[in-house]
Coordinates of C-alpha atoms in Angstrom, one line a residue:
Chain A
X45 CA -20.1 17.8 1.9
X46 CA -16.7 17.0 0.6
X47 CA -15.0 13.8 1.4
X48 CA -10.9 13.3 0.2
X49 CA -10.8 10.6 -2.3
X50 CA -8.2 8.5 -0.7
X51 CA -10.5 8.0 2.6
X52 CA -12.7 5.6 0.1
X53 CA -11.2 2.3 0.3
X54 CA -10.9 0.8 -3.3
X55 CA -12.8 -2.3 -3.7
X56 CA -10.5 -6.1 -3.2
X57 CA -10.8 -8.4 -0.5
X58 CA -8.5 -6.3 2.5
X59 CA -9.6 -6.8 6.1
X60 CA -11.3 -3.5 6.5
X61 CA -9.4 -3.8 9.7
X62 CA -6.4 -2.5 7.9
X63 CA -8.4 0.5 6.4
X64 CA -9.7 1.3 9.6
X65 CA -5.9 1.6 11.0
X66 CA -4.9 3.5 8.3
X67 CA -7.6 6.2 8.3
X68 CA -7.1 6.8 12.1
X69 CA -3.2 7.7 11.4
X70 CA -4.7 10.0 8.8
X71 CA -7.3 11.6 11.0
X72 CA -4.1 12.0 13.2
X73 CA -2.1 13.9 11.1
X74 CA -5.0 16.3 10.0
X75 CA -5.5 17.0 13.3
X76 CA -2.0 18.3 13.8
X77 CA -1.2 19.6 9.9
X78 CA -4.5 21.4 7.8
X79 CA -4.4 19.7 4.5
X80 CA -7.0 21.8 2.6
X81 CA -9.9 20.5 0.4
X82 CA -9.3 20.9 -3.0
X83 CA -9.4 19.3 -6.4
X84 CA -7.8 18.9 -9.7
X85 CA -7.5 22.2 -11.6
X86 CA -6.6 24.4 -8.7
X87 CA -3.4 26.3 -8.5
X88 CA -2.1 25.4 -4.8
X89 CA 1.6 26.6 -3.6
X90 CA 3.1 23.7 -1.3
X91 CA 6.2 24.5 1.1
X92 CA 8.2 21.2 1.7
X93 CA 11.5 20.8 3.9
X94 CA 14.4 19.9 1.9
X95 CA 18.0 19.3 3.8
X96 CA 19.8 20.7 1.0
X97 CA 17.5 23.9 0.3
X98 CA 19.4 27.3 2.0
X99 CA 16.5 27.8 4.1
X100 CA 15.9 24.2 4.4
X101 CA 12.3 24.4 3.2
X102 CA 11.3 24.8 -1.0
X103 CA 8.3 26.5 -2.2
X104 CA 6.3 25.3 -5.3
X105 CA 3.2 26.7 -6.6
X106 CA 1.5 24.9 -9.3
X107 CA -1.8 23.6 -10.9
X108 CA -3.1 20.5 -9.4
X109 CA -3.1 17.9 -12.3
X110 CA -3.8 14.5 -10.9
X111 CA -4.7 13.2 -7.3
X112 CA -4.0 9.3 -7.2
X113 CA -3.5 6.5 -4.7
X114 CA -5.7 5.7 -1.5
X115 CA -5.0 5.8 2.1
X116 CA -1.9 7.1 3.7
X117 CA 0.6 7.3 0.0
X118 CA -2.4 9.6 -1.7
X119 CA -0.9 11.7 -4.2
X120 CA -1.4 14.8 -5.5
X121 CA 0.8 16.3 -9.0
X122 CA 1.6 19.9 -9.4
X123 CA 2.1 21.2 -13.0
X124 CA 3.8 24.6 -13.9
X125 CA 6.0 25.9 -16.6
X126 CA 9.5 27.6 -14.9
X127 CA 11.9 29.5 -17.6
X128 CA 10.1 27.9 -20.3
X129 CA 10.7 24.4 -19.1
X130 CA 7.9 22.5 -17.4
X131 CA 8.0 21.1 -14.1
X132 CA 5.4 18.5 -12.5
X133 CA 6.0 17.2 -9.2
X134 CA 3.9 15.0 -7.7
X135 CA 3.8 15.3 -3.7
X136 CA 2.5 13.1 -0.9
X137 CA -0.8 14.2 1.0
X138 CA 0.8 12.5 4.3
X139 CA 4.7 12.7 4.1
X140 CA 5.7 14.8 7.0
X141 CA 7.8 16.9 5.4
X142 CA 5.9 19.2 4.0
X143 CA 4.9 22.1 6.2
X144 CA 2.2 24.2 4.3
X145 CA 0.0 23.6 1.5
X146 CA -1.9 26.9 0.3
X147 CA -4.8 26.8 -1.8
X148 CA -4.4 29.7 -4.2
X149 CA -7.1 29.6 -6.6
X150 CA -10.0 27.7 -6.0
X151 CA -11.4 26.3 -9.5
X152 CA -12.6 23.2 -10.6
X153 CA -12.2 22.0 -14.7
X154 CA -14.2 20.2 -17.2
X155 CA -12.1 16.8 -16.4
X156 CA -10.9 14.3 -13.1
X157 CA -6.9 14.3 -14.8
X158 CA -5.6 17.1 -16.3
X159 CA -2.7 14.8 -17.9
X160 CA -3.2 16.6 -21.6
X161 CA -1.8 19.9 -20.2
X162 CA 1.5 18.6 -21.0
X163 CA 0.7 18.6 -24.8
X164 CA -1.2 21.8 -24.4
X165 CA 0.2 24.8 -25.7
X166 CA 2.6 26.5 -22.3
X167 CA 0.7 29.8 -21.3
X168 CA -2.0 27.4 -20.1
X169 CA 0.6 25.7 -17.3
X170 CA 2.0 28.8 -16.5
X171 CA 1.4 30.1 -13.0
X172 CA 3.0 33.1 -11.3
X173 CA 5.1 31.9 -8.2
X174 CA 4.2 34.4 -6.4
X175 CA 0.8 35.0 -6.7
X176 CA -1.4 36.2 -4.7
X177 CA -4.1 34.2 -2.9
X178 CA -7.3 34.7 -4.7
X179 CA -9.7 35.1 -2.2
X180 CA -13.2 33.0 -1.9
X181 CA -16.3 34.7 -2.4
X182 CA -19.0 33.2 -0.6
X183 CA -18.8 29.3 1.2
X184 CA -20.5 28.1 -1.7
X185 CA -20.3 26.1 -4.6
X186 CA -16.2 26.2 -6.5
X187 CA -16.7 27.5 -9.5
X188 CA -16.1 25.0 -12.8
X189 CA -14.2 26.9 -15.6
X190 CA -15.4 25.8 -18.7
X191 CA -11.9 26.6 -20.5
X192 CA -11.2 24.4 -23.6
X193 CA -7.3 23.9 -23.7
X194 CA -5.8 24.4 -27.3
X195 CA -2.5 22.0 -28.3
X196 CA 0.5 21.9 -29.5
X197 CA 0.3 20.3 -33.0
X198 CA 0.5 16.4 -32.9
X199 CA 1.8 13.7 -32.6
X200 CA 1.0 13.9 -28.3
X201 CA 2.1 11.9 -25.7
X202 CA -1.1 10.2 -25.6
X203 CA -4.2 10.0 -28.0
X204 CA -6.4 12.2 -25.9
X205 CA -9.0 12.7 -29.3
X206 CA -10.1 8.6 -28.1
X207 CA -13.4 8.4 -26.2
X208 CA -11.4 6.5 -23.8
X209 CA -10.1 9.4 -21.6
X210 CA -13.2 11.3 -22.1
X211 CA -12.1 14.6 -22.1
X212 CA -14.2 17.8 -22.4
X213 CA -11.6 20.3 -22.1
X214 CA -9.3 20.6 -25.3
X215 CA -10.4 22.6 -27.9
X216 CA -10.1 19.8 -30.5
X217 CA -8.7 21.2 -33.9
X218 CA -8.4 17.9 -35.9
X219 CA -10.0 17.4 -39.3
X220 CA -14.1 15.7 -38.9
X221 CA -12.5 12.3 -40.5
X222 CA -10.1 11.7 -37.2
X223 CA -12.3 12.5 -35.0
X224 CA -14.6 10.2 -36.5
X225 CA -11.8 7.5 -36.7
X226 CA -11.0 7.6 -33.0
X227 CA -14.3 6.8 -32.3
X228 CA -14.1 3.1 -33.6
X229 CA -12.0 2.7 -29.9
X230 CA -15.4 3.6 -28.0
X231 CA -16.5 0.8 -25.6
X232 CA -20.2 2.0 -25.0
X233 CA -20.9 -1.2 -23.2
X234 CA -18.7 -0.2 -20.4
X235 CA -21.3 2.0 -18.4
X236 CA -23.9 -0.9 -19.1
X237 CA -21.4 -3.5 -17.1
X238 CA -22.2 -4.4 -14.0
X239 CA -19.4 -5.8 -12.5
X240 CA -17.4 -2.7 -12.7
X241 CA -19.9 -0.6 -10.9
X242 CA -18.9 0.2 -7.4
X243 CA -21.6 2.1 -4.9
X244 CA -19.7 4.1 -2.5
X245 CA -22.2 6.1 -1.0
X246 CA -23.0 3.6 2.4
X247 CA -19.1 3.6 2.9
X248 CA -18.6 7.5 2.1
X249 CA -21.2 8.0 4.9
X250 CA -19.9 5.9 7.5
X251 CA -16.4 7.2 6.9
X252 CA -18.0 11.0 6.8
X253 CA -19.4 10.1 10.2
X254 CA -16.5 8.7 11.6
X255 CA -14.4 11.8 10.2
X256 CA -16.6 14.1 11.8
X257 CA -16.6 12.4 15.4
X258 CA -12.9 12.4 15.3
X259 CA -12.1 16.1 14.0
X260 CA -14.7 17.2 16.7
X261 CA -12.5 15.2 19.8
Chain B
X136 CA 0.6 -2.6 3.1
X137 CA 1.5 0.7 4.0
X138 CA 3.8 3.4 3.9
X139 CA 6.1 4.8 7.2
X140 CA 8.0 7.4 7.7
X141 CA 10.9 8.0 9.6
X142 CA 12.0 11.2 12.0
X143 CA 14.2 12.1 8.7
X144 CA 11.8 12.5 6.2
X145 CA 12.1 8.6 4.6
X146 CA 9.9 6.3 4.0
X147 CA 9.6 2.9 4.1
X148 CA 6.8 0.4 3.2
X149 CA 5.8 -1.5 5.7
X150 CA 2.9 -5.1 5.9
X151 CA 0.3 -5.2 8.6
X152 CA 0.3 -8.5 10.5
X153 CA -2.5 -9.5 12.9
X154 CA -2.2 -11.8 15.3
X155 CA -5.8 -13.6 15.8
X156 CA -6.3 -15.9 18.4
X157 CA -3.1 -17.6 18.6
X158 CA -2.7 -20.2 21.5
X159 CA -0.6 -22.5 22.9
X160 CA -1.6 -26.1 22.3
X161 CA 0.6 -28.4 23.3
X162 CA 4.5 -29.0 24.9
X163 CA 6.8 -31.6 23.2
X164 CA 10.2 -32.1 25.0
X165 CA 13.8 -32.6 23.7
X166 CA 13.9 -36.6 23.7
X167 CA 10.4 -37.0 22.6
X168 CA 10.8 -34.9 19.1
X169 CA 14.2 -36.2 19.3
X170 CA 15.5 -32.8 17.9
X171 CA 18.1 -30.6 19.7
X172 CA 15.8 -28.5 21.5
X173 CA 12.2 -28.6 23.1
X174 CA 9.0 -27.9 20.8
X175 CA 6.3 -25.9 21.2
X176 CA 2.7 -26.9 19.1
X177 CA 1.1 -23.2 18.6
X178 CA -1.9 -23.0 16.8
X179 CA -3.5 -19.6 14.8
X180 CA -7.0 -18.8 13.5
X181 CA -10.3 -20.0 15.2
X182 CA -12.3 -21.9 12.9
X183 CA -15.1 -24.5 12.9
X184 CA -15.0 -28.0 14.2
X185 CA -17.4 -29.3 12.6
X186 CA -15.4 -29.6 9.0
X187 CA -12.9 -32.4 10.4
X188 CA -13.4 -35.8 12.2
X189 CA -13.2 -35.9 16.4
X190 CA -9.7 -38.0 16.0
X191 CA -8.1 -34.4 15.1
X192 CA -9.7 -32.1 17.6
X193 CA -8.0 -34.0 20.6
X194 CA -5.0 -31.7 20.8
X195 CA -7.1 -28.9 20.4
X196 CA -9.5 -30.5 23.5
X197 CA -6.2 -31.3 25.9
X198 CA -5.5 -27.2 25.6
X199 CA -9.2 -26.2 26.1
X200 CA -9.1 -24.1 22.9
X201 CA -11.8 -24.4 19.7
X202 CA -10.1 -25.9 16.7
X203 CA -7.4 -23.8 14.6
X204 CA -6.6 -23.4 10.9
X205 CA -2.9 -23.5 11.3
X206 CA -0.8 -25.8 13.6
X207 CA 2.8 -25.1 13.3
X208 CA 6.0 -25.2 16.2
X209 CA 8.5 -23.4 17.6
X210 CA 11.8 -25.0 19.0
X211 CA 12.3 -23.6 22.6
X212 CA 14.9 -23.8 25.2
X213 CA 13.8 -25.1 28.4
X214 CA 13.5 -21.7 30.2
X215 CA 10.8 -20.3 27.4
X216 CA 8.8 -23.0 27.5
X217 CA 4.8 -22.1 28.6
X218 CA 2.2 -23.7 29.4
X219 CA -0.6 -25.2 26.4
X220 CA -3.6 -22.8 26.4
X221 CA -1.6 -20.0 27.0
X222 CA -2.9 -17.1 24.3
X223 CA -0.1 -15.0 22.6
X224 CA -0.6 -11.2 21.7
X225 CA 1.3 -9.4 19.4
X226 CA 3.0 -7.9 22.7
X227 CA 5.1 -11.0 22.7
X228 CA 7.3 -8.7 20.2
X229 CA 8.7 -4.9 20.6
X230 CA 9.5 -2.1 17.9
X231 CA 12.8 -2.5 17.1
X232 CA 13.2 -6.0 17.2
X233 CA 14.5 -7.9 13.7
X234 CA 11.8 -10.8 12.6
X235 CA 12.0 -13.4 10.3
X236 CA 8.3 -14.3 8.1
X237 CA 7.1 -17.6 6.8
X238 CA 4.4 -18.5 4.6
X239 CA 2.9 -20.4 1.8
X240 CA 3.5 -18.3 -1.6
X241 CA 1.1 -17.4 -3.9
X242 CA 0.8 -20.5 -6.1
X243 CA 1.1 -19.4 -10.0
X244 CA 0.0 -23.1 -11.0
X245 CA 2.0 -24.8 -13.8
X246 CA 3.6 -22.4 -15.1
X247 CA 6.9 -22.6 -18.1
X248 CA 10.5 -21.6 -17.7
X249 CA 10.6 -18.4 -18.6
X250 CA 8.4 -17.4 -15.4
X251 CA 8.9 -20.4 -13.1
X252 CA 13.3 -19.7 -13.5
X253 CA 13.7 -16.3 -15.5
X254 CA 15.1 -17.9 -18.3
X255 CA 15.6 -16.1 -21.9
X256 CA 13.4 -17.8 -24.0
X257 CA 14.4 -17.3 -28.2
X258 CA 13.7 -13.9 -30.2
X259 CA 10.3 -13.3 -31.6
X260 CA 11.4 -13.5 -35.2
X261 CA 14.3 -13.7 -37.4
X262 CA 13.2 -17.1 -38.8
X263 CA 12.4 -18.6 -34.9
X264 CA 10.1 -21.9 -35.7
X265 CA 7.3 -22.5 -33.3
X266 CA 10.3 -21.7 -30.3
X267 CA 10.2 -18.3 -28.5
X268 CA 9.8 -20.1 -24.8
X269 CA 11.1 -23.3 -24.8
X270 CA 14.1 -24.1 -22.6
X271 CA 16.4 -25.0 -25.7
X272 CA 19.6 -27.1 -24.7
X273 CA 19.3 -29.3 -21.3
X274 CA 22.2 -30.8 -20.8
X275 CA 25.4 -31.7 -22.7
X276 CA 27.2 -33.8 -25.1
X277 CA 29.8 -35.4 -23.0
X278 CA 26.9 -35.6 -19.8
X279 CA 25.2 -37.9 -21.8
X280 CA 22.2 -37.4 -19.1
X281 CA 19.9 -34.9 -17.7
X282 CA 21.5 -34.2 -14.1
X283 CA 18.9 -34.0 -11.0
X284 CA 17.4 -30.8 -10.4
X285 CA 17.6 -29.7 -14.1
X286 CA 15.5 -26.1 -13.9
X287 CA 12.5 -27.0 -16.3
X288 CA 8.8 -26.7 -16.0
X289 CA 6.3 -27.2 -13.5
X290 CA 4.3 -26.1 -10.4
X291 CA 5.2 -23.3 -9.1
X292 CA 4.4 -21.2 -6.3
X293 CA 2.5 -22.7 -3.3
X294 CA 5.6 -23.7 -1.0
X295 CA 6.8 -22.3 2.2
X296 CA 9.5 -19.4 1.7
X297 CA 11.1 -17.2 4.7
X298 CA 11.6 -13.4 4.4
X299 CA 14.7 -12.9 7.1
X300 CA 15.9 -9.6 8.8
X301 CA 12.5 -7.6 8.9
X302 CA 12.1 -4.8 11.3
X303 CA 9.4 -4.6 13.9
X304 CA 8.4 -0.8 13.3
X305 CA 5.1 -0.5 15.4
X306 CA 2.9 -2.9 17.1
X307 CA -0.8 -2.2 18.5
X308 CA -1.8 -3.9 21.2
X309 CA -5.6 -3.0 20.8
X310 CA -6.0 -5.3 17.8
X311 CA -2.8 -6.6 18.1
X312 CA -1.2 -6.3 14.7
X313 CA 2.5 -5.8 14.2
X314 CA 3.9 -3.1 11.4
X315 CA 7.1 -5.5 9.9
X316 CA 9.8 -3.7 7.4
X317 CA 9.2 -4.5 3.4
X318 CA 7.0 -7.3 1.5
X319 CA 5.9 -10.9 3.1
X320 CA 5.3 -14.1 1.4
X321 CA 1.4 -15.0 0.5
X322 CA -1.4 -13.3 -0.7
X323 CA -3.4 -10.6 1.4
X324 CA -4.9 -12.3 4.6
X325 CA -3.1 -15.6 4.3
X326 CA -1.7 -17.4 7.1
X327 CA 2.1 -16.4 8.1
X328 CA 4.5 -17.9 11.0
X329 CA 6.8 -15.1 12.7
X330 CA 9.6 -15.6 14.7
X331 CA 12.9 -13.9 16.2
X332 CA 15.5 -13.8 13.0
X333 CA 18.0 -16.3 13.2
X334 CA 20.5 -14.3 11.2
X335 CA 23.7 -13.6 13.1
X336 CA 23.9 -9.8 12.9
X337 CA 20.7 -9.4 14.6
X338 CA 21.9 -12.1 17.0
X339 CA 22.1 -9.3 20.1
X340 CA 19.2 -6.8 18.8
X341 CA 16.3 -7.9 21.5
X342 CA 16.4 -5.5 24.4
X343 CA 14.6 -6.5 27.4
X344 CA 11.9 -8.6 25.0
X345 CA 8.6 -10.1 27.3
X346 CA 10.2 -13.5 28.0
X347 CA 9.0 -16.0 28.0
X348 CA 5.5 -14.5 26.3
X349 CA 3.8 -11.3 27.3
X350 CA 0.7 -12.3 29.7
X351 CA -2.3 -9.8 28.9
X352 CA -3.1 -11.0 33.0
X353 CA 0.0 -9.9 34.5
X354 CA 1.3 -6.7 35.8
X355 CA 1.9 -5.2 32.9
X356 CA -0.3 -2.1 31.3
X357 CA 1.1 -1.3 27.5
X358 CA -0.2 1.8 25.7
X359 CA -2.4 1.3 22.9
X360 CA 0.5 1.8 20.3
X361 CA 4.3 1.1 20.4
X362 CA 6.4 2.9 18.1
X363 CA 10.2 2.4 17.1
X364 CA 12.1 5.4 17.7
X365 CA 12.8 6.3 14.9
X366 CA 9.6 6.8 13.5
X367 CA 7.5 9.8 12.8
X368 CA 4.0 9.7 14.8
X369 CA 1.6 11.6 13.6
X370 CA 1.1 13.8 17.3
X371 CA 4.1 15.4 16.1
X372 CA 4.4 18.4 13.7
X373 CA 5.9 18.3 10.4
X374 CA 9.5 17.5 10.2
X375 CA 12.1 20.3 9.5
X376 CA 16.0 20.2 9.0
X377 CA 17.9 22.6 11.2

């Protein structure tokens, strides 16, 4: 079943005391506001209240390109391309002030961080604002599109060819000799080191419990 | 620490504090401290005895209460004053009430000028020999001396420095912890000393505060949480701007 990302606490030396508080203010505010599940690569339209807005509330649909942080400030950015100029803004899960958040197309990608869309060629950020809900098939499984991204020519804001980022979905056009070349950056003894690894499946299940009891109340 | 928002859509970061088994230990008066007002020993976290010598567990024996990390006093007028073995909650303080925080910083160890005062250091190159974060001059000519207190090297970190002026957002009295406005000194889950601010424009701020302490015996029945007013709970629906 799926479990939000920012309801894992990250691993340090906190009182679990404090994670404990902060997940029942976030159990609160789902209770009152539906924040959908979804992950990165789906298009989601987001309506926020804004003071300054005629009708006091702004509408943004976008693809989702990054979820970050843990706990209450969990963040999710929203990439599109408006007039020919693109557009990311990153939103908070929690903040009250956004009213809706509409889950347009469900679709999961290749990668966790869909950062390289920026130096990816603009018909692949490009969302229609007002499209229309696609609508789920069955309650199943999301379905992963396989897409491989093409790019602007280089140089890009990052060097997304290094085994470092570990991407799978850019259709990489560079000559054998660089790809070859950004491989001297590979740390293969990084899946071998234990101290980084991190087990979260006891804590997922004691937090799915605990989610479930308190949705159900 | 954690973020908090207000009824108007801003938010603010804000540093859990939890008060853990705080008691009263012992009363000193005015012309026994020979200060200007009364004192008041309060001790924090429970910890074991048998780490220190009998000699220092009698203040801790007088009270009735199992020995405490950290001792540290209040001055009192007369009218506050309670009695030793008295516990405090986090009760003792309301939403809305201005705070002042004390605690032992995190200590950086020796550390160079450049870190320990901010200073400029020399460029990286451009003929710079084997200088890029030394201090440089120290005094002058006509000085002929270094004068006391001369900013240079040493230990830093690990001394007692006071945050003033933080608001008192939210306060739980379940697990008593109290939300306080912006950062505190000390690492996560150090010790920390909290009391009303002394600054003068939050000199009239306490409304109606439990006075002298709030009793968890007496009359009283608090709800589980106490908010500020201005905050956004999350019972209520999203905020919109007429």
């Amino acid at each position: 079943r799926f479990l939000s990302p920012e309801f894992i606490p990250p691993r340090g030396r906190t009182d679990p005391l404090k994670y404990y508080m902060e997940r029942k203010d976030m159990i609160q505010r789902r209770k009152v506001f539906n924040i959908p599940e979804f992950y990165v690569g789906h298009v989601l339209a987001v309506t926020t209240a804004d003071p300054c807005a005629s009708d006091k509330s702004k509408r943004f649909v976008g693809i989702c390109i990054q979820r970050g942080g843990k706990g209450l400030g969990a963040t999710f950015v929203l990439r599109n391309v408006i007039e020919e100029q693109g557009v990311e803004i990153c939103y908070e899960l929690y903040s009250p002030r956004i009213q809706a958040i509409e889950v347009l197309k469900l679709e999961k990608r290749l990668d966790e961080n869909l950062m390289y869309l920026r130096d990816a060629l603009p018909e692949y950020s490009t969302f229609d604002v007002n499209m229309r809900p696609v609508p789920r098939m069955a309650h199943e499984e999301i379905p992963v599109n396989k897409l491989q991204v093409r790019m602007k020519p280089k140089p890009w804001s990052k060097r997304w060819e290094r085994p470092k980022y570990n991407i799978k979905g850019i259709k990489f056009e560079l000559p054998e000799h660089k790809m070859k070349a950004a491989q001297k950056w590979s740390q293969p003894w990084l899946e071998f080191d234990m101290l980084r690894e991190y087990d979260t499946s006891k804590i997922e299940e004691k937090i799915r419990k605990e989610l479930s009891e308190e949705l159900e109340k | 620490m954690m973020p908090i928002w207000t009824k108007s859509g801003e938010k603010h970061a804000v540093t859990l504090l939890k008060v853990q088994d705080c008691h009263v230990l012992r009363y000193v008066s005015k012309e026994e401290s020979g200060g200007k007002t009364a004192k008041l020993l309060v001790g924090g976290k429970n910890v074991s005895p048998f780490s220190k010598p009998e000699s220092a567990h009698e203040i801790f024996k007088e009270a009735g209460v199992p020995r405490k990390q950290k001792v540290s006093t209040f001055n009192v007028t007369d009218d506050a004053i309670i009695k030793p073995g008295t516990p405090l909650y986090a009760a003792h303080f309301r939403p809305g009430q201005f705070v002042d925080v004390t605690a032992k910083t995190i200590g950086k160890g020796f550390q160079g000028v450049m870190k320990r005062w901010g200073f400029k250091g020399q460029p990286a190159s451009h003929g710079q020999t084997k200088t890029h974060r030394r201090p440089g001059a120290i005094s002058t000519n006509k000085a002929a001396k270094v004068y006391r207190g001369k900013k240079m090297p040493g230990k830093m970190g690990n001394i007692y420095r006071t945050s003033f002026g933080l608001k008192v957002w939210r306060i739980n009295t379940k697990h008593d912890i109290i939300y306080v406005n912006g950062s505190v000194p000390g690492h996560t889950n150090c010790l920390v000393k909290v009391r009303d601010s002394k600054l003068p424009t939050y000199k009239d701020c306490n409304k109606n505060p439990p006075f002298p302490t709030f009793f968890a015996d007496g009359d009283e029945e608090l709800p589980e949480d106490l908010f500020d007013e201005e905050i956004f709970q999350f019972t209520e629906p999203s905020v919109t701007f007429a």
